[in-house]
Structure formats: C-alpha cells, structure tokens
mmCIF file of C-alpha atoms in Angstrom:
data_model
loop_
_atom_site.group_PDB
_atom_site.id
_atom_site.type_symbol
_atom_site.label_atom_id
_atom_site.label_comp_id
_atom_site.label_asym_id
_atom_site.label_seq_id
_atom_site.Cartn_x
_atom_site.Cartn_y
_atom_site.Cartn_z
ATOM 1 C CA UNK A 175 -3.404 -10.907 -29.103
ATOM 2 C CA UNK A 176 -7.219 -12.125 -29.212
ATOM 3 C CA UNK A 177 -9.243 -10.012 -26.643
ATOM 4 C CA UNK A 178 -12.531 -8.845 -25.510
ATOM 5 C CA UNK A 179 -12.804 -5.310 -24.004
ATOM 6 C CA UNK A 180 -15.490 -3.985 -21.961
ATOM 7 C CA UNK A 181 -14.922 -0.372 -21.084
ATOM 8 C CA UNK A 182 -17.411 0.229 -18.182
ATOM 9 C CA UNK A 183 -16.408 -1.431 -15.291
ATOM 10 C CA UNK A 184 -19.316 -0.130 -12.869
ATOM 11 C CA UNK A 185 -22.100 1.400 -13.892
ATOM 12 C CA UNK A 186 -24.642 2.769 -11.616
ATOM 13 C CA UNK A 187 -27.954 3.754 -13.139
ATOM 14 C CA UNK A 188 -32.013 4.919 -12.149
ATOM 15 C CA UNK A 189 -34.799 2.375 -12.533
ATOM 16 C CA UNK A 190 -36.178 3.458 -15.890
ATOM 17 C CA UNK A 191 -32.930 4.815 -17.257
ATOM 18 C CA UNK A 192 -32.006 2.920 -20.640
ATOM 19 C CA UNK A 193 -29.106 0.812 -20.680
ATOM 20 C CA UNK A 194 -26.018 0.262 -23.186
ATOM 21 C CA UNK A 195 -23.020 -2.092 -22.172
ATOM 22 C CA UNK A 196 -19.915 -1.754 -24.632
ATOM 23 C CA UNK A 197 -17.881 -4.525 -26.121
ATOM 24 C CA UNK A 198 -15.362 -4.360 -28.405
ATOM 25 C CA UNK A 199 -13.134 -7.424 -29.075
ATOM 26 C CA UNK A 200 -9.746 -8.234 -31.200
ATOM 27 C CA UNK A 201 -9.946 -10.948 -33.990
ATOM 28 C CA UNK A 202 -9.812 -11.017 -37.614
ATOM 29 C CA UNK A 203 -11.917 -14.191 -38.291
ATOM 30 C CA UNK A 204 -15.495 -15.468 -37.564
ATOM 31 C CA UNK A 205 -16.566 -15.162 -34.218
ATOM 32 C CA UNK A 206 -19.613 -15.965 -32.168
ATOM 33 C CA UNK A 207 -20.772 -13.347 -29.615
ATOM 34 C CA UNK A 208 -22.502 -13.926 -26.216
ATOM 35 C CA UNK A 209 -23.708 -11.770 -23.202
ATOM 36 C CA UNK A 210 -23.628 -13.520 -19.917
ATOM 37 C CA UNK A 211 -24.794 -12.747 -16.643
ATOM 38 C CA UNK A 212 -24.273 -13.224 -13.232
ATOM 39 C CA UNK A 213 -27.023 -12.524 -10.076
ATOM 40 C CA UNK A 214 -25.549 -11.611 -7.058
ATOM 41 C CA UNK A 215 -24.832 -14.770 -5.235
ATOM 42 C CA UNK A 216 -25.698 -17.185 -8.755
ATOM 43 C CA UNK A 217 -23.713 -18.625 -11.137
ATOM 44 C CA UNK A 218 -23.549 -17.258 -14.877
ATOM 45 C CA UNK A 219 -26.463 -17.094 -17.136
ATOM 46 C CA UNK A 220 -26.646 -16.449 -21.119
ATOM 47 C CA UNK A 221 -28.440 -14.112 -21.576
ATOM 48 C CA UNK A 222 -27.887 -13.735 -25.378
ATOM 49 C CA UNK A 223 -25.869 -14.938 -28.338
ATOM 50 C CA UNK A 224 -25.126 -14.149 -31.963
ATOM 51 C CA UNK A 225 -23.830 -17.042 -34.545
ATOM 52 C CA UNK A 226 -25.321 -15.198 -37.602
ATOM 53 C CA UNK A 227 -28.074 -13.396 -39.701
ATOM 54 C CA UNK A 228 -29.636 -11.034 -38.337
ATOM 55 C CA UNK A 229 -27.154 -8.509 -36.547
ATOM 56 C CA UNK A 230 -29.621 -7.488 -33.870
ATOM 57 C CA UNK A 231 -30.134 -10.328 -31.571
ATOM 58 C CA UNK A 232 -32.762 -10.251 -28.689
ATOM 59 C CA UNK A 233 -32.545 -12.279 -25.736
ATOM 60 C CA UNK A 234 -34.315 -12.627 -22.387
ATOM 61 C CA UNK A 235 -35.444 -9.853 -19.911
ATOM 62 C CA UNK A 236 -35.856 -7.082 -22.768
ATOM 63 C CA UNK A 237 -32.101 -7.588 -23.563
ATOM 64 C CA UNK A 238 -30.877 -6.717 -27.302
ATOM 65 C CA UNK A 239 -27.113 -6.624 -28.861
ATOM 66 C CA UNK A 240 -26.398 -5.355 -31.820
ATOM 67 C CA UNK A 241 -23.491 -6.606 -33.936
ATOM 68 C CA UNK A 242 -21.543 -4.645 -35.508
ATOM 69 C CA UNK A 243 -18.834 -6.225 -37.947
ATOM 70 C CA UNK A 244 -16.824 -2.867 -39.129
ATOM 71 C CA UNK A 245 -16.337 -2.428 -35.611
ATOM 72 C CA UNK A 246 -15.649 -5.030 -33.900
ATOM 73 C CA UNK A 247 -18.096 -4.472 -31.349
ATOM 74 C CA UNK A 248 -21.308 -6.590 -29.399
ATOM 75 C CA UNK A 249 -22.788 -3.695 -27.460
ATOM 76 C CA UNK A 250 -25.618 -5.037 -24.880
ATOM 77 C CA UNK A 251 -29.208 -2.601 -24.580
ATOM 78 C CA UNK A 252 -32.112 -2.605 -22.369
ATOM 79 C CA UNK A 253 -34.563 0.611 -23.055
ATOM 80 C CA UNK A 254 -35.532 0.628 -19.556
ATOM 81 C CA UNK A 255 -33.820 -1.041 -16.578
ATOM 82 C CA UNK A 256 -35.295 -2.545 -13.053
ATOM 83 C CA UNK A 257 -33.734 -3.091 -9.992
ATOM 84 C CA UNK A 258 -33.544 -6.892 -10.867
ATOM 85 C CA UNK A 259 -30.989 -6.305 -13.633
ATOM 86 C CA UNK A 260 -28.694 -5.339 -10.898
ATOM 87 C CA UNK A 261 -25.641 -7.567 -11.434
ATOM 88 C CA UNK A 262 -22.151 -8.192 -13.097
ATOM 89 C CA UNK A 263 -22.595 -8.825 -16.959
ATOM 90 C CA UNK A 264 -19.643 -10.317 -18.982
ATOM 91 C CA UNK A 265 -19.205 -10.535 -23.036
ATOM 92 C CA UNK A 266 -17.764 -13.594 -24.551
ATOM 93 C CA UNK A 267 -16.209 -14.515 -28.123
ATOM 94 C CA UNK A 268 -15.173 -17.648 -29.376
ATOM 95 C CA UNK A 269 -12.405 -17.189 -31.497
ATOM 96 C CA UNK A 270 -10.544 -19.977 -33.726
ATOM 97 C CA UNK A 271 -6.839 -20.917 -31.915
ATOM 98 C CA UNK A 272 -4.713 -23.468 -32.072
ATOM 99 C CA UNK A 273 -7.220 -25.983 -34.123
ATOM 100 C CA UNK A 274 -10.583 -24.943 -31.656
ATOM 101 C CA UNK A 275 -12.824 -22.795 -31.028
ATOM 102 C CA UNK A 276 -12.057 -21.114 -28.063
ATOM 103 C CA UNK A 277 -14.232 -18.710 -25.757
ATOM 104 C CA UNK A 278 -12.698 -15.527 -23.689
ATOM 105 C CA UNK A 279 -14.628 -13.359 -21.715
ATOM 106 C CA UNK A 280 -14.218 -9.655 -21.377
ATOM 107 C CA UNK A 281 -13.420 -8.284 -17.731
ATOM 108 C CA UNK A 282 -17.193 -7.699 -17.077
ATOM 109 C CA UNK A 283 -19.185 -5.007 -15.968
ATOM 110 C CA UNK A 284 -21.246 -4.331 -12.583
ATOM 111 C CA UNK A 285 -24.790 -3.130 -12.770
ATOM 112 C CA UNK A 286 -26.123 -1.425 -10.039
ATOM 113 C CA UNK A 287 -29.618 -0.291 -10.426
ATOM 114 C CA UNK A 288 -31.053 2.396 -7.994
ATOM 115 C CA UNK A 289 -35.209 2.233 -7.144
ATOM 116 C CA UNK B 76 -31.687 -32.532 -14.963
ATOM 117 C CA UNK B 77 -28.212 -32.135 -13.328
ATOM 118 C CA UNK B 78 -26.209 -29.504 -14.261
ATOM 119 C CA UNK B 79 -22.445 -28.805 -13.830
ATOM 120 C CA UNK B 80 -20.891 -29.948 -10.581
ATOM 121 C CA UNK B 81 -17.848 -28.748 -8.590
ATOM 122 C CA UNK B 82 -16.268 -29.551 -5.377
ATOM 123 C CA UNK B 83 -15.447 -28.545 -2.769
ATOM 124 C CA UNK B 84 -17.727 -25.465 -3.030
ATOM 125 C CA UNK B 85 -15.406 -24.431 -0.635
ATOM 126 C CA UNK B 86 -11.781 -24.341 0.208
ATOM 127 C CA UNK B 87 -9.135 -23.329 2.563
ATOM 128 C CA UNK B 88 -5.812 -24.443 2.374
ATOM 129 C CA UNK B 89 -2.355 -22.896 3.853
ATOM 130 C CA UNK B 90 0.245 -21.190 1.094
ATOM 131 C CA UNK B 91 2.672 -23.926 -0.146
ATOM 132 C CA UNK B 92 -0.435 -26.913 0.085
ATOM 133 C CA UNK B 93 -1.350 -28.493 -2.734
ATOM 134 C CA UNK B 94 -5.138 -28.306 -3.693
ATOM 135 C CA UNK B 95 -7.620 -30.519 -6.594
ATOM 136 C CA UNK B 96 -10.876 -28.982 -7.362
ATOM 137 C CA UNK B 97 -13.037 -31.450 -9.122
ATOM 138 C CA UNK B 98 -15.831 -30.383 -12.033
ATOM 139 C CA UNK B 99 -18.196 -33.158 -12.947
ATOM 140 C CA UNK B 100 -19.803 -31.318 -16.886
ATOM 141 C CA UNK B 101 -23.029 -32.593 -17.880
ATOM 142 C CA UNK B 102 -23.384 -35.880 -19.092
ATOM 143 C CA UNK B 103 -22.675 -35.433 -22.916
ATOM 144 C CA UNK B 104 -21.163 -32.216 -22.731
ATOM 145 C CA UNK B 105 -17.807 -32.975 -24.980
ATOM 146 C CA UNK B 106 -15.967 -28.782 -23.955
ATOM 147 C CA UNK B 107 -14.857 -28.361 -20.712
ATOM 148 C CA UNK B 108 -13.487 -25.333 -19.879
ATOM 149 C CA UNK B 109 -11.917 -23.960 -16.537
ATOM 150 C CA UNK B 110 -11.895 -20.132 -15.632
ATOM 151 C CA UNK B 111 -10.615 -18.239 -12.348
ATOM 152 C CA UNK B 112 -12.552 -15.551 -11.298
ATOM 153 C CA UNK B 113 -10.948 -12.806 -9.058
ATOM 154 C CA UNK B 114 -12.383 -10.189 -7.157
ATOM 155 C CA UNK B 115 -12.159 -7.299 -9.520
ATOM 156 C CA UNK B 116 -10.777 -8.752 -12.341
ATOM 157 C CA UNK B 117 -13.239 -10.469 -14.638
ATOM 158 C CA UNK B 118 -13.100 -13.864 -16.006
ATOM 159 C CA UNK B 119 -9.747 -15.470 -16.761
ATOM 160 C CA UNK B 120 -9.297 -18.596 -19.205
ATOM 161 C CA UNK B 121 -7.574 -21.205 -17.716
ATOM 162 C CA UNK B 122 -7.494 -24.372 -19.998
ATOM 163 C CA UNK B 123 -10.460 -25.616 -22.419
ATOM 164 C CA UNK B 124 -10.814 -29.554 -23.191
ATOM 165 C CA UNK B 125 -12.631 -30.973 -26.587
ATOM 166 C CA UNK B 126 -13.230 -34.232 -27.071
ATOM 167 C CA UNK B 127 -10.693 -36.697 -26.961
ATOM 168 C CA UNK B 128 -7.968 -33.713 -28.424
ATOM 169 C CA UNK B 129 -5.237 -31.985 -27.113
ATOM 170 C CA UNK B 130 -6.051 -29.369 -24.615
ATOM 171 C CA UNK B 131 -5.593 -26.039 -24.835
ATOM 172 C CA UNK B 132 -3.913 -24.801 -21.488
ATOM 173 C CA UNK B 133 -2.730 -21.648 -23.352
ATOM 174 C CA UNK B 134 -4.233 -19.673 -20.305
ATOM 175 C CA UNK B 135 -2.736 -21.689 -17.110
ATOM 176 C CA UNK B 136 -1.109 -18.798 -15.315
ATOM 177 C CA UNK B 137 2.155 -21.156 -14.168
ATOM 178 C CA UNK B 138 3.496 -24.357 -14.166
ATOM 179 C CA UNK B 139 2.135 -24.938 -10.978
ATOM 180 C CA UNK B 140 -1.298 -25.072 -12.286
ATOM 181 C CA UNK B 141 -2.332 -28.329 -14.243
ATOM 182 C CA UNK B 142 -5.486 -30.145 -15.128
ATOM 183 C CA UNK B 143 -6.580 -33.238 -16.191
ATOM 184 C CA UNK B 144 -10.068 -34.754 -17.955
ATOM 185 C CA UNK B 145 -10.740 -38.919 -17.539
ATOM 186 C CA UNK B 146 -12.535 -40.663 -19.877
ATOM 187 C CA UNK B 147 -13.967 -37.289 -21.513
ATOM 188 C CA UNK B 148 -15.560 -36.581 -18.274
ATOM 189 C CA UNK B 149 -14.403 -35.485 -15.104
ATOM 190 C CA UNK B 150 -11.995 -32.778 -14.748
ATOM 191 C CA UNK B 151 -9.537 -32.405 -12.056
ATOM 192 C CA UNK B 152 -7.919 -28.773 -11.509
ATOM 193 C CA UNK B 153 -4.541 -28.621 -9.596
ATOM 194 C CA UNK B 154 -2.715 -25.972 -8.147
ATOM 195 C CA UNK B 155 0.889 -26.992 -6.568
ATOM 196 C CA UNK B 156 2.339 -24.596 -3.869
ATOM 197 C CA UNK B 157 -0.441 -22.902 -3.295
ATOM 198 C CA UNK B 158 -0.051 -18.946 -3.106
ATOM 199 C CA UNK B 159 -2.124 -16.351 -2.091
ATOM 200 C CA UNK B 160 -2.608 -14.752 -5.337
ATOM 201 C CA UNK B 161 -4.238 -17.971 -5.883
ATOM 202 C CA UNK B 162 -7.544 -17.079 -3.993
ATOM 203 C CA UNK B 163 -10.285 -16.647 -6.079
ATOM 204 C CA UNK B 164 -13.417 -18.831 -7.302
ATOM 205 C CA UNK B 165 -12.569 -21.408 -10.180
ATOM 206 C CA UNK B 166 -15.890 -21.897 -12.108
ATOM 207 C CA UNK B 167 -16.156 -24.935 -14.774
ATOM 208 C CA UNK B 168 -18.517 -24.976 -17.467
ATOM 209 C CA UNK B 169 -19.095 -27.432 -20.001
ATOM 210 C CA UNK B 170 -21.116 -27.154 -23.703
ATOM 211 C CA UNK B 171 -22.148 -28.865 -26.214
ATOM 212 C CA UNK B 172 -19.984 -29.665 -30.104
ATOM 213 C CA UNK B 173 -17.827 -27.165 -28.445
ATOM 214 C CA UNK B 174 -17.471 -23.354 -28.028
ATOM 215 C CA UNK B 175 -20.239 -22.785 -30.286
ATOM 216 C CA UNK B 176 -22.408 -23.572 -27.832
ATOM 217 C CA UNK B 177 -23.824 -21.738 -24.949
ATOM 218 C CA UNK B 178 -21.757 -22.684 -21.970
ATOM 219 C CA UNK B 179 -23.238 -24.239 -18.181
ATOM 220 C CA UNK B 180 -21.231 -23.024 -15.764
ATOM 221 C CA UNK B 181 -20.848 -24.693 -12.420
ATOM 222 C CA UNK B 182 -21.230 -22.806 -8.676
ATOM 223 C CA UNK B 183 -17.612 -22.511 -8.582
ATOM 224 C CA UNK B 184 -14.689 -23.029 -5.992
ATOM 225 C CA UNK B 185 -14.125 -20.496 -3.512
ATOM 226 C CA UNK B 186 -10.354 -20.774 -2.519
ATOM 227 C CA UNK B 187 -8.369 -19.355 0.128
ATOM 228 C CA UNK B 188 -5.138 -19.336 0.433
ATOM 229 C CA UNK B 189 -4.195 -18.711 4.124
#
C-alpha cells in the first residue's frame, strides 16, 4: 500500500543543535515531495517541495531536503535550530491512484526546541 | 486575499447526531481535499475532489462519513451517527491543477463528540 513514514515522532533538541527529520515513503512511480509545517496554535505551512532537478531543495527558515531516489526517502535539515522551529512538521507525497494525483501525509513529527 | 474557509471552527455535538462541516477553497482552486487530524496520530486522508471528476473517497473511514462539492466549489463534510472516535479537527485545503501544487489548508474543525 502507498505510504509515507516518518520515524521520529518527538524530538526534543538544544537551540543550536542541527536538525534531520526522516521520511521514507512507499511508491514505485513519480512522486512529488513536500515538508509542511504546523505552529503551535496555526494552520499548516509549506515549508518546502521537490517536483524535480536538483535533488537538494531549500526552502524557508534555513530548511533543506534532500531527495534521495534509491531510497525512497525526503529527509528534512536545518544546521542549527531556534526556539521558533518548535512545532509539529509533516512530509507529504503525491502519488498517482486511481486516475489522480493524490497527496498523503506521513504521521508527523513534534519539534520541541529547548533555549 | 481570502484563503481557505471552514465552519464551524468549532463543534460539539452528542454521539448518534449528525454533523456538516462546511470548507469554502479559494476561488479557483480546482483540488479539494479533506483530512482528519487526531491527537497523536498525524494526518489522515479523507476524500480528495478534482475538477468536475469522480472523487476519490478511498480514505473515508466508514459509510457514515460522506462528502459532497457544488458547482466545483464548496464542500460539505458529513458524519452520520456521530461517535466519539470521531473527535478530532477536520482541516480542508484546496490547490491549484491539482496535487502538484502546494496545498492551503483551512483553520480546521474542532469536533467533539460528547
């Protein structure tokens, strides 16, 4: 069955500490790969997305993902966290069913970042 | 400009109730999609609306659950008999030439079941 894994449910980390967010997901075709995130007490926010080209895709905040074909996987980075990049972060993939593109999320992960 | 609306923000309703949650998408936005979002369990597809095509309710979790989009607009989300397993928020988003597109979510539903 088409799914998207994300291993870490909670993660607690040190401001400075460098960050890396796994996600692996389960489909043979093309996919397109996004990174969403969610504030405490906000609604979800992309925070980056891959279509194609170059593998390593930056997005906002000091963000990166690499993708990584051979394995399946969309892992998130940050070198260096803040206490602002406390929240619940979620990996999507649209996948081709039934005629459509469709988009599933992973189960997410919660950041907590520590001053 | 305005982004993706639901209502009520907010809901309460007694097990066995029926309950509609409404999503108004952006204005052009041709994907809708519905998710359910527990405490503690992540994102859940419900049902995912193209264009004027067939939806795809693969993810409804039971026949009590059923949705609806007029005119390639509004969505309605229904949930018959309510249950309590049924509490959590129900977030709409809508996109763009479909799931290709970055998605706009909405502030969600909060339901209760009581």
């Amino acid at each position: 069955a088409q799914s998207v894994s994300q291993h870490n449910h909670h993660v607690i980390l040190s401001e400075a500490a460098s960050l890396e967010l796994g996600c692996n997901y389960s489909y043979g075709g093309t996919v397109n790969l996004f990174w969403y995130v969610q504030y405490p007490g906000q609604h979800l926010q992309l925070l980056l997305k891959y279509f194609s080209g170059d593998p390593l895709v930056k997005g906002i905040k000091g963000f990166e993902a690499e993708f990584i074909k051979s394995k399946f996987s969309f892992n998130l980075r940050k070198p260096s966290v803040q206490w602002s990049d406390t929240a619940e972060y979620f990996c999507a993939v649209t996948m081709f069913s039934g005629g459509y593109n469709k988009l599933i999320f992973g189960a997410g992960t919660r950041l907590a970042v520590h001053p | 400009g305005a982004g993706v609306s639901q209502s009520p923000s907010n809901k309460v309703t007694e097990k066995g109730k029926d309950v509609e949650l409404r999503c108004d998408p952006i204005s052009g936005h041709t994907a809708l999609y519905w998710y359910r979002q527990s405490l503690g369990q992540g994102l859940e597809f419900l049902i995912y609306f193209q264009g004027n095509s067939a939806p795809d309710k693969s993810g409804l979790p039971s026949d009590r659950f059923s949705a609806e989009r007029t005119g390639g607009s509004v969505s309605t989300l229904t949930i018959q008999r309510t249950q309590q397993e049924d509490s959590a928020v129900y977030l709409c988003a809508s996109s763009q030439r479909g799931s290709n597109s970055p998605l706009h979510f909405g502030n969600g539903t909060r339901l209760t079941v009581t």
